[in-house]
Amino acid sequence: MRAFFLWMSHNTFLRRLLMGLGFARRAARRFVAGETIDAAIGAIRALNANGIFATVDHLGENVETEAHARRAADDYLAVLDRIGQAEVQSHASLKLTQLGLDIGVEFCRANVARVLCQAQAVGTFIRIDMEASDYTDRTLQVYRDLRAEFGNVGIVIQSYLYRSQDDIAALCAEGANVRLCKGAYQEPPDRAFPNKADVDASYIALTQMLLSAAARAHGAYAAIATHDPKMIAAAKAYAAEHNVPRDRFEFQMLYGIRRDLQQQLAQAGYRMRVYVPYGAEWYPYFMRRLAERPANVWFVLRNLFRG
Ligand code: FDA
């Protein structure tokens, strides 16, 4: 099922077909705040009212022309302006392939630098999402180039990749702000753990590296992005045992998923941040969410039969 939905996520025919169907749009709204900046700001305000921070994502990936990539950066400038004006508590997350990584590393770096300048002016932070493993090296390279210039940028590491232990060790020594997730793409067994138990064990080991006294001494910050109660319990237990201050890490979850747990963590005094995607390009993001969990597919089918 996972492989099927991940294949669907980059099938152009199905993309066109499903994006035209009203029920698919409605079902996607479970995971996407809406198509406009206003919808995103509304969702962020509602989260903030419950003591939850946000990171907003203007949906889109794998653009093929410089004009499209520049427009994607302009869209980020617009949403950052609105974050400043509306005085909401939100970072922004972006994908490098949306800002031109397929066109060229240098072009992409310059495009993202524009977004970082604007984020700096507004006083907020930009997280570079991690995409499929063909992009990992280039994503880390762009992140490191930008980090040398800007303080307000962080990166994502995926626990399913074998290489991630080395990447986390290097990033801890650099004092990076790292979001740790399990990984959402279809990866071959020579690059990623095929078994979930190994991905989970890797997740816990990498969380502990990020929260360790040595990493903190270098200035590292951990954003623990998962809906998995076992991962969350392991992070909480390690933090309590090692007296990790609550302002040195946060939990992150996706919009519309485990809202009960988001609220519980915020109420218990943990920093909680929700990833708020918005925009017209919801199709691949929505397919990755369906790939993660059969229950999400039933949710969509129920919507279909309700008409
Ligand atoms: P997993 O899918 O292993 O599920 C474990 C348990 O979590 C389930 O048994 C259930 O209890 C709970 N759970 C999971 N999904 C649920 C749902 N929909 N409803 C209810 N319970 C659920 N990936 C990537 O490759 N690059 C990136 O940059 C990012 N960025 C990112 C940001 C944020 C804030 C999050 C939360 C996630 C990402 N991801 C990502 C996605 C990530 O890699 C992963 O695919 C999903 O988070 C699903 O993995 P989990 O760790 O949530 O648990």
PDB file of N, CA and C in Angstrom, residues 1 14 46 52 54 70 72 122 139 161 187 198 201 229 275 282 285:
ATOM      1  N   MET A   1       0.835  -1.215   0.000  1.00  0.00           N
ATOM      2  CA  MET A   1       0.000   0.000   0.000  1.00  0.00           C
ATOM      3  C   MET A   1       0.870   1.267   0.000  1.00  0.00           C
ATOM      4  N   LEU A  14      -2.598  10.670 -12.862  1.00  0.00           N
ATOM      5  CA  LEU A  14      -3.474  10.575 -11.683  1.00  0.00           C
ATOM      6  C   LEU A  14      -3.537  11.908 -10.945  1.00  0.00           C
ATOM      7  N   ALA A  46      -5.414  29.701  15.015  1.00  0.00           N
ATOM      8  CA  ALA A  46      -6.158  28.740  15.845  1.00  0.00           C
ATOM      9  C   ALA A  46      -5.175  27.897  16.667  1.00  0.00           C
ATOM     10  N   ILE A  52       0.185  26.426  20.676  1.00  0.00           N
ATOM     11  CA  ILE A  52       0.976  25.615  19.735  1.00  0.00           C
ATOM     12  C   ILE A  52       1.583  26.531  18.673  1.00  0.00           C
ATOM     13  N   ALA A  54       3.673  27.161  14.935  1.00  0.00           N
ATOM     14  CA  ALA A  54       3.457  26.590  13.600  1.00  0.00           C
ATOM     15  C   ALA A  54       4.719  26.705  12.766  1.00  0.00           C
ATOM     16  N   ARG A  70      11.450  31.077  -9.018  1.00  0.00           N
ATOM     17  CA  ARG A  70      11.440  32.456  -8.486  1.00  0.00           C
ATOM     18  C   ARG A  70      10.065  32.797  -7.931  1.00  0.00           C
ATOM     19  N   ALA A  72       8.017  30.684  -6.646  1.00  0.00           N
ATOM     20  CA  ALA A  72       7.862  29.977  -5.359  1.00  0.00           C
ATOM     21  C   ALA A  72       8.521  30.788  -4.245  1.00  0.00           C
ATOM     22  N   VAL A 122      11.616  39.661   9.352  1.00  0.00           N
ATOM     23  CA  VAL A 122      10.372  39.423  10.102  1.00  0.00           C
ATOM     24  C   VAL A 122      10.680  38.807  11.478  1.00  0.00           C
ATOM     25  N   THR A 139      21.069  18.930  -0.699  1.00  0.00           N
ATOM     26  CA  THR A 139      20.284  19.686   0.300  1.00  0.00           C
ATOM     27  C   THR A 139      21.188  20.102   1.464  1.00  0.00           C
ATOM     28  N   LEU A 161      17.372   6.480   6.699  1.00  0.00           N
ATOM     29  CA  LEU A 161      18.590   6.375   5.881  1.00  0.00           C
ATOM     30  C   LEU A 161      19.766   5.858   6.718  1.00  0.00           C
ATOM     31  N   GLU A 187      12.453   4.487  -0.771  1.00  0.00           N
ATOM     32  CA  GLU A 187      13.917   4.407  -0.873  1.00  0.00           C
ATOM     33  C   GLU A 187      14.348   2.953  -1.064  1.00  0.00           C
ATOM     34  N   ASP A 198      13.754  -1.206  12.518  1.00  0.00           N
ATOM     35  CA  ASP A 198      15.083  -0.587  12.421  1.00  0.00           C
ATOM     36  C   ASP A 198      14.985   0.935  12.284  1.00  0.00           C
ATOM     37  N   ALA A 201      14.281   2.162  15.774  1.00  0.00           N
ATOM     38  CA  ALA A 201      15.479   2.109  16.644  1.00  0.00           C
ATOM     39  C   ALA A 201      16.440   3.228  16.259  1.00  0.00           C
ATOM     40  N   PRO A 229       3.680   7.596  19.478  1.00  0.00           N
ATOM     41  CA  PRO A 229       3.759   7.737  20.937  1.00  0.00           C
ATOM     42  C   PRO A 229       5.027   7.100  21.521  1.00  0.00           C
ATOM     43  N   TYR A 275       3.154  21.590  11.564  1.00  0.00           N
ATOM     44  CA  TYR A 275       3.504  21.888  10.169  1.00  0.00           C
ATOM     45  C   TYR A 275       2.210  22.153   9.418  1.00  0.00           C
ATOM     46  N   TRP A 282      -1.451  20.432  -3.619  1.00  0.00           N
ATOM     47  CA  TRP A 282      -1.580  19.548  -2.456  1.00  0.00           C
ATOM     48  C   TRP A 282      -1.418  18.070  -2.798  1.00  0.00           C
ATOM     49  N   TYR A 285       1.794  15.818  -1.541  1.00  0.00           N
ATOM     50  CA  TYR A 285       1.808  15.837  -0.073  1.00  0.00           C
ATOM     51  C   TYR A 285       0.701  14.923   0.462  1.00  0.00           C
TER      52      TYR A 285
END
